Coordinates of C-alpha atoms in Angstrom, one line a residue:
Chain A
M1 CA 222.0 -95.8 269.1
T2 CA 219.1 -95.3 270.9
T3 CA 218.5 -96.7 274.4
N4 CA 216.1 -99.0 273.6
A5 CA 215.9 -101.3 276.7
N6 CA 214.8 -98.0 279.5
P7 CA 215.6 -99.0 283.2
S8 CA 211.7 -98.3 283.5
D9 CA 211.3 -97.8 287.0
E10 CA 209.1 -95.0 288.0
T11 CA 211.7 -94.0 291.5
N12 CA 215.0 -94.1 289.6
G13 CA 214.0 -92.9 286.5
V14 CA 215.6 -94.5 283.2
L15 CA 218.7 -93.6 281.6
M16 CA 218.0 -91.7 278.1
Q17 CA 219.7 -89.8 275.1
G18 CA 219.0 -86.1 274.3
D19 CA 217.5 -87.3 270.4
E20 CA 214.9 -89.2 272.7
A21 CA 213.7 -87.1 275.6
C22 CA 213.4 -84.5 272.5
A23 CA 211.1 -87.3 270.5
E24 CA 209.7 -88.1 273.3
G25 CA 208.4 -84.5 273.7
A26 CA 207.1 -84.4 270.2
I27 CA 205.6 -86.8 271.5
A28 CA 203.6 -85.9 274.7
A29 CA 203.2 -82.5 273.3
G30 CA 200.9 -84.1 270.5
C31 CA 203.9 -83.6 266.7
R32 CA 202.2 -86.6 264.9
F33 CA 203.6 -85.9 261.6
F34 CA 207.6 -86.0 261.6
A35 CA 209.9 -85.8 258.1
G36 CA 213.7 -85.3 257.7
Y37 CA 216.9 -86.2 256.7
P38 CA 219.3 -88.0 258.8
I39 CA 222.5 -86.4 259.9
T40 CA 224.5 -86.8 262.8
P41 CA 223.5 -85.2 265.6
A42 CA 220.4 -85.3 265.3
T43 CA 219.7 -89.1 264.1
E44 CA 218.3 -90.9 266.4
I45 CA 215.5 -88.1 266.7
A46 CA 214.2 -89.6 263.4
E47 CA 215.2 -93.4 264.2
V48 CA 212.9 -93.3 267.9
L49 CA 210.1 -91.3 265.9
S50 CA 210.7 -93.4 262.9
R51 CA 208.9 -96.3 265.0
R52 CA 207.4 -94.1 268.3
L53 CA 204.8 -91.8 266.1
P54 CA 203.0 -95.0 263.8
Q55 CA 202.1 -95.9 267.6
V56 CA 199.8 -93.1 268.3
G57 CA 199.0 -92.7 264.9
G58 CA 201.5 -90.1 263.3
K59 CA 203.4 -90.4 259.8
F60 CA 206.7 -90.6 260.0
I61 CA 208.3 -89.6 256.8
Q62 CA 212.4 -89.7 255.1
M63 CA 212.2 -87.3 252.3
E64 CA 214.5 -86.7 249.6
D65 CA 216.8 -83.9 251.6
E66 CA 215.8 -81.0 254.2
I67 CA 214.9 -78.8 252.0
G68 CA 212.3 -81.1 250.7
S69 CA 211.7 -81.6 254.9
I70 CA 210.5 -79.0 256.4
A71 CA 208.6 -79.0 252.5
A72 CA 206.8 -81.3 254.0
V73 CA 206.4 -79.7 257.8
I74 CA 205.0 -76.5 256.4
G75 CA 202.6 -79.0 254.5
A76 CA 201.4 -81.6 257.7
S77 CA 201.1 -78.6 259.7
V78 CA 198.4 -76.7 257.1
G79 CA 196.7 -79.6 257.1
G80 CA 196.4 -79.7 260.7
A81 CA 199.1 -81.8 261.7
K82 CA 201.1 -80.8 264.6
A83 CA 204.6 -80.9 262.7
M84 CA 208.4 -81.3 263.3
T85 CA 212.0 -81.8 261.7
A86 CA 215.2 -82.3 263.2
T87 CA 218.3 -81.9 261.3
S88 CA 221.8 -79.8 262.1
G89 CA 223.8 -77.3 260.8
P90 CA 224.2 -78.5 257.1
G91 CA 220.4 -79.1 256.8
F92 CA 219.4 -76.1 259.3
S93 CA 221.4 -74.1 256.3
L94 CA 219.2 -75.5 253.7
M95 CA 216.0 -75.4 255.0
Q96 CA 216.5 -71.8 255.3
E97 CA 213.8 -70.1 253.1
N98 CA 211.0 -72.8 253.9
I99 CA 211.7 -71.7 257.1
G100 CA 210.8 -68.0 256.2
Y101 CA 208.2 -68.8 254.7
A102 CA 206.8 -70.3 257.3
A103 CA 207.1 -66.5 259.1
M104 CA 205.5 -65.3 256.8
A105 CA 202.6 -67.6 255.8
E106 CA 202.5 -67.9 260.2
I107 CA 201.9 -71.5 259.4
P108 CA 203.5 -73.5 263.2
C109 CA 205.5 -76.2 263.2
V110 CA 208.9 -77.0 265.1
I111 CA 212.9 -77.1 263.5
V112 CA 215.0 -79.4 266.3
D113 CA 218.8 -78.0 265.0
V114 CA 221.6 -79.9 266.8
Q115 CA 224.0 -78.6 266.5
R116 CA 227.9 -79.1 265.2
L117 CA 230.9 -78.0 264.4
G118 CA 230.7 -76.2 260.8
P119 CA 231.2 -73.4 258.8
S120 CA 229.6 -76.6 256.3
T121 CA 230.3 -79.5 257.1
G122 CA 232.6 -79.1 259.8
R123 CA 232.9 -82.2 262.2
P124 CA 229.6 -84.6 262.2
T125 CA 230.3 -85.3 266.1
S126 CA 231.4 -82.4 267.8
P127 CA 229.3 -79.8 269.0
S128 CA 228.8 -75.9 269.1
Q129 CA 227.2 -72.9 269.7
G130 CA 227.9 -71.5 265.9
D131 CA 224.0 -71.6 264.9
V132 CA 222.7 -68.8 267.3
M133 CA 222.4 -66.5 264.7
Q134 CA 221.4 -68.1 262.3
A135 CA 218.5 -69.2 264.6
R136 CA 217.9 -66.0 264.6
W137 CA 218.2 -64.6 260.8
G138 CA 219.0 -67.9 258.8
T139 CA 216.2 -66.9 256.6
H140 CA 215.5 -63.2 254.6
G141 CA 214.1 -60.3 255.7
D142 CA 212.9 -58.8 259.3
H143 CA 210.5 -61.8 260.4
P144 CA 209.7 -62.7 264.7
I145 CA 211.0 -66.4 265.8
I146 CA 211.9 -67.9 268.6
A147 CA 214.5 -70.2 269.3
L148 CA 214.8 -72.2 272.9
S149 CA 218.3 -73.7 273.4
P150 CA 218.4 -76.7 276.3
S151 CA 220.6 -78.0 278.8
S152 CA 220.1 -81.4 280.2
V153 CA 217.7 -84.2 278.5
R154 CA 215.0 -83.7 280.9
E155 CA 214.7 -79.5 279.4
T156 CA 215.0 -81.4 275.9
F157 CA 212.1 -83.4 276.9
D158 CA 210.3 -80.2 278.1
L159 CA 211.3 -77.4 275.9
T160 CA 210.3 -79.4 273.0
V161 CA 206.7 -79.5 274.7
R162 CA 206.7 -75.2 274.8
A163 CA 208.7 -75.6 271.6
F164 CA 205.1 -77.0 270.8
N165 CA 202.6 -74.4 272.2
F166 CA 204.5 -71.6 271.1
A167 CA 204.3 -73.0 268.0
E168 CA 200.6 -73.3 267.5
R169 CA 199.6 -70.3 270.2
Y170 CA 202.2 -67.9 268.5
R171 CA 201.2 -69.3 264.6
T172 CA 205.1 -69.4 264.4
P173 CA 208.3 -72.1 263.8
V174 CA 210.2 -72.8 266.8
I175 CA 213.6 -73.6 266.7
L176 CA 214.7 -75.7 269.2
L177 CA 218.5 -75.3 269.7
M178 CA 220.3 -78.2 270.7
D179 CA 224.2 -78.9 270.4
E180 CA 225.4 -82.5 270.1
V181 CA 226.5 -83.0 273.9
I182 CA 223.2 -82.5 275.1
G183 CA 221.5 -84.5 272.1
H184 CA 224.0 -86.9 272.5
M185 CA 224.5 -87.6 275.9
R186 CA 222.4 -89.5 278.0
E187 CA 220.8 -88.7 281.7
R188 CA 219.0 -90.0 284.5
I189 CA 215.4 -87.9 284.0
V190 CA 212.3 -88.6 285.3
L191 CA 209.5 -88.2 283.0
P192 CA 206.2 -85.9 283.4
D193 CA 203.3 -87.6 284.1
P194 CA 201.2 -86.4 280.8
D195 CA 198.4 -85.6 282.3
T196 CA 200.0 -83.3 284.2
I197 CA 202.1 -82.1 281.0
E198 CA 200.0 -78.8 279.6
L199 CA 199.8 -78.1 275.9
V200 CA 198.0 -76.0 273.5
E201 CA 195.9 -76.8 270.0
R202 CA 195.1 -74.7 268.1
A203 CA 192.1 -72.2 267.7
G204 CA 189.3 -72.7 265.6
T205 CA 186.4 -71.1 264.4
T206 CA 183.5 -70.2 264.8
V207 CA 182.8 -68.1 261.9
P208 CA 181.5 -69.5 259.0
P209 CA 183.5 -70.7 255.8
E210 CA 183.1 -67.1 253.4
W211 CA 183.5 -65.0 256.8
Y212 CA 186.5 -66.4 257.2
K213 CA 190.3 -64.3 257.4
P214 CA 193.1 -66.3 258.6
Y215 CA 195.9 -63.1 258.4
E216 CA 193.2 -61.3 260.1
N217 CA 194.8 -58.3 261.3
F218 CA 192.3 -57.2 263.9
P219 CA 190.7 -58.2 266.7
L220 CA 193.4 -60.7 267.4
D221 CA 197.2 -60.6 267.0
V222 CA 196.9 -64.6 266.8
P223 CA 194.0 -64.8 263.6
P224 CA 193.1 -69.3 264.2
L225 CA 194.8 -71.0 261.7
V226 CA 192.1 -73.5 260.1
P227 CA 193.2 -76.9 258.6
F228 CA 192.6 -76.9 254.7
G229 CA 190.2 -79.9 254.0
E230 CA 187.7 -78.2 256.1
G231 CA 185.9 -76.6 254.2
Y232 CA 187.5 -73.0 254.5
R233 CA 188.5 -71.8 251.3
Y234 CA 191.6 -69.5 251.8
H235 CA 195.1 -68.9 249.9
I236 CA 198.7 -69.9 251.0
T237 CA 201.9 -67.9 250.0
G238 CA 205.5 -65.9 250.7
L239 CA 204.0 -63.2 248.9
H240 CA 203.1 -60.3 251.0
H241 CA 199.1 -60.8 251.4
D242 CA 196.3 -59.3 252.2
E243 CA 194.0 -60.8 255.0
R244 CA 192.9 -63.3 252.7
G245 CA 196.4 -64.5 251.4
Y246 CA 196.3 -63.4 247.9
P247 CA 199.0 -61.4 247.4
T248 CA 199.4 -57.7 247.5
N249 CA 201.0 -54.5 247.5
R250 CA 199.6 -52.1 248.6
L251 CA 200.8 -50.4 252.1
D252 CA 198.0 -50.2 253.7
E253 CA 198.0 -54.0 253.8
V254 CA 201.8 -55.4 254.7
R255 CA 201.8 -52.1 257.2
P256 CA 199.3 -53.7 259.3
W257 CA 200.5 -57.4 258.6
L258 CA 204.5 -56.9 259.4
E259 CA 203.3 -54.9 262.7
R260 CA 201.1 -57.5 264.4
V261 CA 203.7 -60.3 264.1
F262 CA 206.0 -58.7 265.6
R263 CA 203.7 -57.7 268.1
K264 CA 202.3 -61.5 268.2
I265 CA 205.3 -62.1 270.4
E266 CA 206.3 -58.8 271.9
S267 CA 203.3 -58.7 273.4
S268 CA 203.9 -62.0 275.0
I269 CA 207.7 -61.4 276.2
S270 CA 206.5 -63.1 279.5
D271 CA 205.0 -66.0 278.2
I272 CA 208.1 -67.0 275.8
M273 CA 210.8 -66.3 278.3
I274 CA 212.4 -69.4 280.0
Y275 CA 215.1 -68.9 282.7
E276 CA 216.4 -68.9 285.7
E277 CA 218.8 -66.9 288.0
D278 CA 221.2 -68.2 290.2
E279 CA 222.8 -66.6 293.2
V280 CA 221.8 -63.4 291.5
Q281 CA 221.1 -61.1 294.7
D282 CA 224.0 -59.6 295.7
A283 CA 226.4 -60.6 292.3
D284 CA 228.4 -58.3 291.3
T285 CA 229.3 -60.1 288.4
L286 CA 227.0 -62.3 286.0
V287 CA 227.7 -64.8 283.7
I288 CA 225.1 -65.7 280.8
A289 CA 225.2 -69.3 280.0
Y290 CA 222.9 -71.7 277.3
G291 CA 222.9 -75.3 276.4
V292 CA 225.0 -77.7 277.3
T293 CA 227.9 -74.7 278.0
A294 CA 225.6 -73.3 280.8
R295 CA 225.9 -76.5 283.2
A296 CA 230.4 -76.2 282.7
A297 CA 229.1 -71.6 284.0
R298 CA 226.6 -73.3 286.8
Q299 CA 229.9 -75.4 288.3
A300 CA 231.9 -72.4 288.1
V301 CA 229.6 -70.3 289.0
E302 CA 229.1 -72.5 292.6
Q303 CA 233.4 -72.7 292.9
A304 CA 233.0 -69.8 293.1
R305 CA 231.7 -68.7 294.9
Q306 CA 233.2 -71.4 297.3
H307 CA 236.1 -68.6 296.4
G308 CA 234.5 -65.9 298.0
H309 CA 233.3 -64.9 294.4
K310 CA 230.1 -62.7 294.5
V311 CA 229.3 -64.1 290.5
G312 CA 225.8 -65.0 289.8
L313 CA 224.1 -67.2 286.8
I314 CA 221.0 -66.1 283.8
K315 CA 220.9 -70.1 282.3
L316 CA 218.5 -68.7 279.4
S317 CA 216.3 -71.6 277.9
T318 CA 214.4 -68.7 275.4
I319 CA 217.6 -67.3 273.2
W320 CA 215.1 -65.6 270.5
P321 CA 214.0 -63.7 271.1
F322 CA 216.6 -61.9 273.0
P323 CA 215.4 -61.6 276.3
E324 CA 216.3 -58.1 276.7
E325 CA 214.3 -56.9 280.0
V326 CA 216.1 -60.2 281.9
V327 CA 219.2 -59.2 281.3
E328 CA 219.2 -55.5 281.6
R329 CA 217.2 -55.7 284.9
A330 CA 220.2 -57.7 286.2
A331 CA 223.1 -56.0 283.9
D332 CA 222.1 -52.2 285.9
R333 CA 223.0 -53.7 289.6
L334 CA 226.8 -55.5 288.6
H335 CA 229.9 -54.4 287.0
R336 CA 230.8 -57.2 284.5
V337 CA 229.0 -59.6 282.9
I338 CA 231.3 -63.2 281.4
V339 CA 229.2 -64.3 278.7
P340 CA 230.0 -68.5 277.9
E341 CA 229.6 -69.5 274.9
L342 CA 231.0 -72.2 271.9
N343 CA 231.2 -70.3 269.3
R344 CA 233.7 -67.0 268.8
G345 CA 231.0 -64.5 270.4
Q346 CA 226.8 -64.8 268.7
L347 CA 225.2 -64.6 271.5
A348 CA 227.9 -62.4 273.4
L349 CA 227.0 -59.6 270.7
E350 CA 222.8 -59.2 272.0
V351 CA 223.9 -59.1 275.8
E352 CA 227.0 -56.3 274.2
R353 CA 224.5 -54.1 272.8
V354 CA 222.0 -55.1 276.2
V355 CA 224.7 -53.9 279.0
G356 CA 228.0 -52.0 277.4
R357 CA 230.8 -53.6 275.5
H358 CA 233.1 -52.6 278.4
K359 CA 231.3 -54.6 280.3
V360 CA 231.5 -58.1 278.7
R361 CA 234.1 -60.3 278.6
R362 CA 233.6 -63.3 276.6
V363 CA 235.1 -67.2 276.4
N364 CA 234.4 -68.9 273.5
R365 CA 235.2 -71.6 271.5
A366 CA 234.7 -73.3 268.0
D367 CA 237.3 -76.1 267.7
G368 CA 234.4 -78.5 268.6
S369 CA 235.5 -79.0 271.8
I370 CA 233.8 -77.5 275.0
L371 CA 234.3 -75.1 277.5
S372 CA 234.9 -76.6 281.2
P373 CA 234.5 -75.0 284.2
D374 CA 237.9 -74.1 284.6
D375 CA 238.2 -72.1 281.3
I376 CA 234.6 -69.9 283.2
L377 CA 236.3 -70.1 286.6
D378 CA 239.6 -68.1 285.4
A379 CA 237.8 -65.8 283.5
I380 CA 236.3 -65.1 286.9
K381 CA 239.1 -64.5 288.9
E382 CA 240.5 -62.4 286.0
W383 CA 237.5 -59.7 286.3
S384 CA 236.9 -60.4 289.6
R385 CA 239.7 -58.3 291.1
Chain B
M1 CA 227.3 -78.2 297.8
M2 CA 228.3 -80.8 295.3
A3 CA 227.7 -83.8 296.1
A4 CA 231.1 -87.1 295.6
Q5 CA 231.2 -87.8 292.2
Y6 CA 233.2 -90.2 291.1
Q7 CA 234.4 -89.7 286.7
V8 CA 234.2 -92.9 284.5
R9 CA 236.7 -93.0 280.9
L10 CA 236.0 -96.4 279.1
A11 CA 238.1 -95.8 275.9
G12 CA 238.7 -98.3 272.7
T13 CA 238.5 -98.7 269.2
G14 CA 235.2 -97.8 267.4
G15 CA 233.0 -101.6 267.8
Q16 CA 235.3 -102.4 270.6
G17 CA 231.8 -101.5 272.6
A18 CA 233.3 -98.7 274.8
I19 CA 230.3 -96.1 274.5
L20 CA 227.7 -99.6 274.9
A21 CA 230.2 -99.8 278.2
G22 CA 229.6 -97.0 279.2
I23 CA 225.5 -97.5 279.1
L24 CA 225.1 -100.3 281.0
L25 CA 227.9 -98.5 283.4
A26 CA 225.0 -95.9 284.0
E27 CA 221.9 -97.8 283.7
A28 CA 223.7 -100.0 286.6
A29 CA 224.2 -97.0 288.6
I30 CA 220.7 -95.7 288.0
R31 CA 219.1 -98.9 289.3
D32 CA 221.3 -98.6 292.1
G33 CA 219.5 -95.2 292.8
K34 CA 222.6 -92.1 291.5
N35 CA 222.3 -90.3 289.6
V36 CA 224.1 -90.5 286.2
T37 CA 225.2 -89.0 283.3
Q38 CA 226.6 -90.4 280.1
T39 CA 228.7 -89.3 277.3
Q40 CA 231.2 -90.2 274.1
S41 CA 232.7 -89.0 271.6
Y42 CA 233.9 -90.7 269.1
G43 CA 235.3 -90.0 265.0
P44 CA 232.6 -90.8 262.1
E45 CA 234.0 -93.7 261.1
A46 CA 231.3 -97.0 262.2
R47 CA 234.7 -99.4 262.8
G48 CA 237.5 -98.3 264.4
G49 CA 239.5 -94.5 265.2
A50 CA 239.0 -93.9 268.6
S51 CA 236.1 -93.9 270.9
R52 CA 235.6 -93.3 274.1
S53 CA 232.7 -93.2 276.3
E54 CA 231.6 -91.2 279.5
V55 CA 230.0 -91.7 283.0
V56 CA 229.9 -89.4 285.8
I57 CA 227.8 -91.0 289.0
S58 CA 226.8 -88.9 291.3
D59 CA 224.8 -89.3 294.8
G60 CA 223.0 -85.5 293.4
E61 CA 222.8 -83.1 290.9
I62 CA 225.6 -83.4 288.4
Y63 CA 225.9 -79.8 286.8
Y64 CA 229.6 -80.5 284.2
P65 CA 227.9 -84.0 282.1
K66 CA 231.9 -84.6 281.1
V67 CA 235.3 -86.1 282.9
L68 CA 237.3 -83.5 283.8
Q69 CA 239.9 -85.6 286.0
A70 CA 238.6 -89.3 285.5
D71 CA 238.6 -91.9 289.0
I72 CA 238.6 -95.1 287.0
T73 CA 240.2 -95.4 283.6
L74 CA 239.3 -98.3 281.3
C75 CA 242.0 -98.8 278.4
M76 CA 240.9 -100.9 275.6
S77 CA 244.0 -100.4 272.9
Q78 CA 247.0 -98.9 272.7
E79 CA 246.1 -94.9 271.0
A80 CA 243.5 -94.6 274.0
C81 CA 246.0 -96.0 276.6
D82 CA 248.5 -93.1 274.9
R83 CA 245.8 -90.4 274.8
Y84 CA 243.7 -91.5 278.5
G85 CA 246.4 -93.1 280.5
G86 CA 248.0 -90.0 281.9
E87 CA 245.2 -88.1 281.7
R88 CA 243.4 -89.8 285.4
S89 CA 243.5 -87.8 288.8
R90 CA 246.4 -89.0 290.8
S91 CA 244.5 -91.7 293.4
G92 CA 243.0 -92.6 290.1
L93 CA 242.5 -96.2 288.7
L94 CA 244.2 -97.1 285.0
I95 CA 242.7 -100.6 284.3
L96 CA 244.1 -102.0 280.8
D97 CA 243.3 -104.7 277.9
S98 CA 247.2 -106.5 278.4
D99 CA 245.9 -107.5 274.8
H100 CA 246.0 -104.6 273.3
V101 CA 248.2 -102.3 275.4
S102 CA 251.8 -103.3 275.8
R103 CA 252.4 -99.6 276.8
A104 CA 251.6 -97.8 280.4
P105 CA 251.6 -94.2 281.6
T106 CA 252.2 -96.0 284.9
T107 CA 253.8 -99.4 286.8
M108 CA 250.5 -98.8 289.5
A109 CA 247.9 -100.0 286.0
V110 CA 246.0 -103.0 286.7
R111 CA 246.4 -105.7 283.8
V112 CA 243.7 -107.8 282.6
P113 CA 244.0 -110.1 279.8
L114 CA 240.2 -109.1 278.9
T115 CA 240.2 -110.3 275.3
S116 CA 241.5 -113.5 275.6
L117 CA 239.5 -114.1 278.7
A118 CA 236.3 -112.8 276.8
K119 CA 237.1 -115.6 274.0
Q120 CA 237.6 -117.9 276.5
V121 CA 235.0 -118.1 278.5
T122 CA 232.2 -116.6 275.9
G123 CA 234.2 -117.7 272.8
R124 CA 233.6 -114.4 271.2
E125 CA 236.1 -111.5 272.2
I126 CA 233.0 -109.0 271.3
T127 CA 232.0 -109.1 274.9
A128 CA 235.5 -108.0 276.1
N129 CA 234.3 -105.3 276.6
V130 CA 231.6 -106.8 279.1
V131 CA 234.0 -108.5 281.2
G132 CA 236.3 -104.9 281.4
L133 CA 233.2 -103.8 283.2
G134 CA 232.9 -106.4 285.8
V135 CA 236.7 -105.8 286.4
L136 CA 235.8 -102.7 286.5
V137 CA 232.2 -103.2 289.0
G138 CA 234.5 -106.0 290.7
L139 CA 238.1 -103.6 291.3
T140 CA 236.1 -100.5 292.3
G141 CA 232.3 -100.8 293.7
I142 CA 231.3 -98.1 292.1
V143 CA 228.1 -99.8 291.7
S144 CA 226.9 -102.8 293.1
R145 CA 227.4 -106.5 291.3
E146 CA 223.8 -106.9 291.3
A147 CA 222.9 -103.5 289.2
M148 CA 226.0 -104.3 286.9
E149 CA 223.8 -108.2 286.6
E150 CA 220.3 -106.6 286.0
A151 CA 221.6 -104.1 283.5
V152 CA 223.5 -106.4 281.6
R153 CA 220.7 -109.0 281.6
A154 CA 218.1 -105.9 280.2
R155 CA 220.0 -104.9 277.9
A156 CA 221.6 -107.9 276.4
P157 CA 220.3 -108.6 272.9
R158 CA 217.6 -111.4 272.7
G159 CA 219.1 -115.2 273.5
T160 CA 222.9 -113.2 274.3
A161 CA 222.1 -112.4 277.8
E162 CA 223.3 -115.8 279.6
M163 CA 226.8 -115.6 277.6
N164 CA 226.6 -111.7 278.3
L165 CA 226.3 -112.9 282.5
K166 CA 229.3 -115.1 282.1
A167 CA 231.2 -111.8 280.4
L168 CA 230.5 -110.2 283.5
R169 CA 230.9 -113.1 285.6
A170 CA 235.0 -113.5 284.3
G171 CA 235.3 -110.2 284.8
F172 CA 234.7 -110.1 288.5
E173 CA 236.5 -113.2 288.9
A174 CA 239.2 -111.1 287.0
A175 CA 239.1 -108.4 290.0
E176 CA 238.9 -110.8 292.5
R177 CA 242.1 -112.2 291.3
V178 CA 243.9 -108.8 290.8
R179 CA 242.9 -107.9 294.7
S180 CA 244.3 -111.1 295.8
G181 CA 248.0 -110.7 294.3
G182 CA 247.6 -112.6 290.9
A183 CA 246.3 -111.8 287.7

């Protein structure tokens, strides 16, 4: 059920669903191609885009499955379009091989995973944050990835735009990791003025076609990707390749590529890291949360403050690459870190790696219900005295 | 500081329109200049099965988007009442469709025959959810009647606005009868 008849009022804002905000964010970001296969709780994204894309001259395709969907998205991107697909856990599993292809071939694209309870078909209409590690390591082999996770309808719009910007700026697949609550929730939002939205367009090249190297390792960490069909002939493959894209086994060609694709993300960490700190200045206890859980955490932190507990919150919007420096910097001053998640402890593994296991308390729920403010408040109280 | 919030739960059987009622209430709240979240919970079925919609209305920012303790609960099926009728805040209001609910956890519940009223006023039982909204808004004033009417009019499928407004006003009138001691 999509929100077609919004009471569009500029001062009051509109009631919009998270999935719909994702679709509108994609349109605002310049997405002009969507291929997907319906799946709860991501179907509304496709539903809205099937109507919106033709209005702006874009293409919408319902594919035969999720493998075809991500393949079509990669093809559209090589053709020059900003392209996206949207799915949930079972479809995200099917897409993993081609996500690796996009990482290897450095094809900008956005993959939305509205997480539902797994494993397997699980509980289609129940929320989860169980795909955190899959977003990082679901496809095989060492590769960089960016994953963003929104915790409100407005943030879903904003992070969808950012996901496209990161995909284009860094020539990489970007995963938008939503959850069922954020996807299906309707909330009052005021959308930004389109003129104020910062957009990143694909860098072109000035070199003549015969000089163009789509995988040149120097001087830029992100060599421009020129769309097929503009007279620039080059090769794209999932095999390790040379600077022109042709398969290679030469270590002096494999290693510079590998170093560059990690460097292009790592050297831009400050651009990629999106997070909010709340009440951390004097805190001795910190809650680190993301997605819908960050909203329960915010309420818990506010209630705990009223009870005199010195507790702060870091709400992560960027979860991959893991914001090591942000957590490390905060953890130096802190005694305890609480990591609530709708899984059995996934991002907590990263927090533990950075601040040490003895400082971390996990609060987990992986049965299809969400954590309440009290669940987190109990952990704060238990640890604060 | 967190501003005053109202937490509303609307529950019934899939197909009765509990989720749509939540969306309508949320849109009315926006027209009144409030902040609002609307969430839902339902099974994989298209019809049947338990279905619920939750609406949080606030003057300030809403952190946790779901209902923790409902101030107002509307139950349109016995199953919904068995499950959510008791999960209210102490002073919480419980409204029941007496055509579908016979047992309630409290004698203080407001019982209104939403389904038969809907049939009587619009000829369509399917508008019972809108009658229920009318009762809820009429009794509590959680959103203004004008905003509620505008929200219903804006979202009604083509040609059904008048029918749905009739259902809503029947709910307002039923609320007046409840207030004056009748049913």
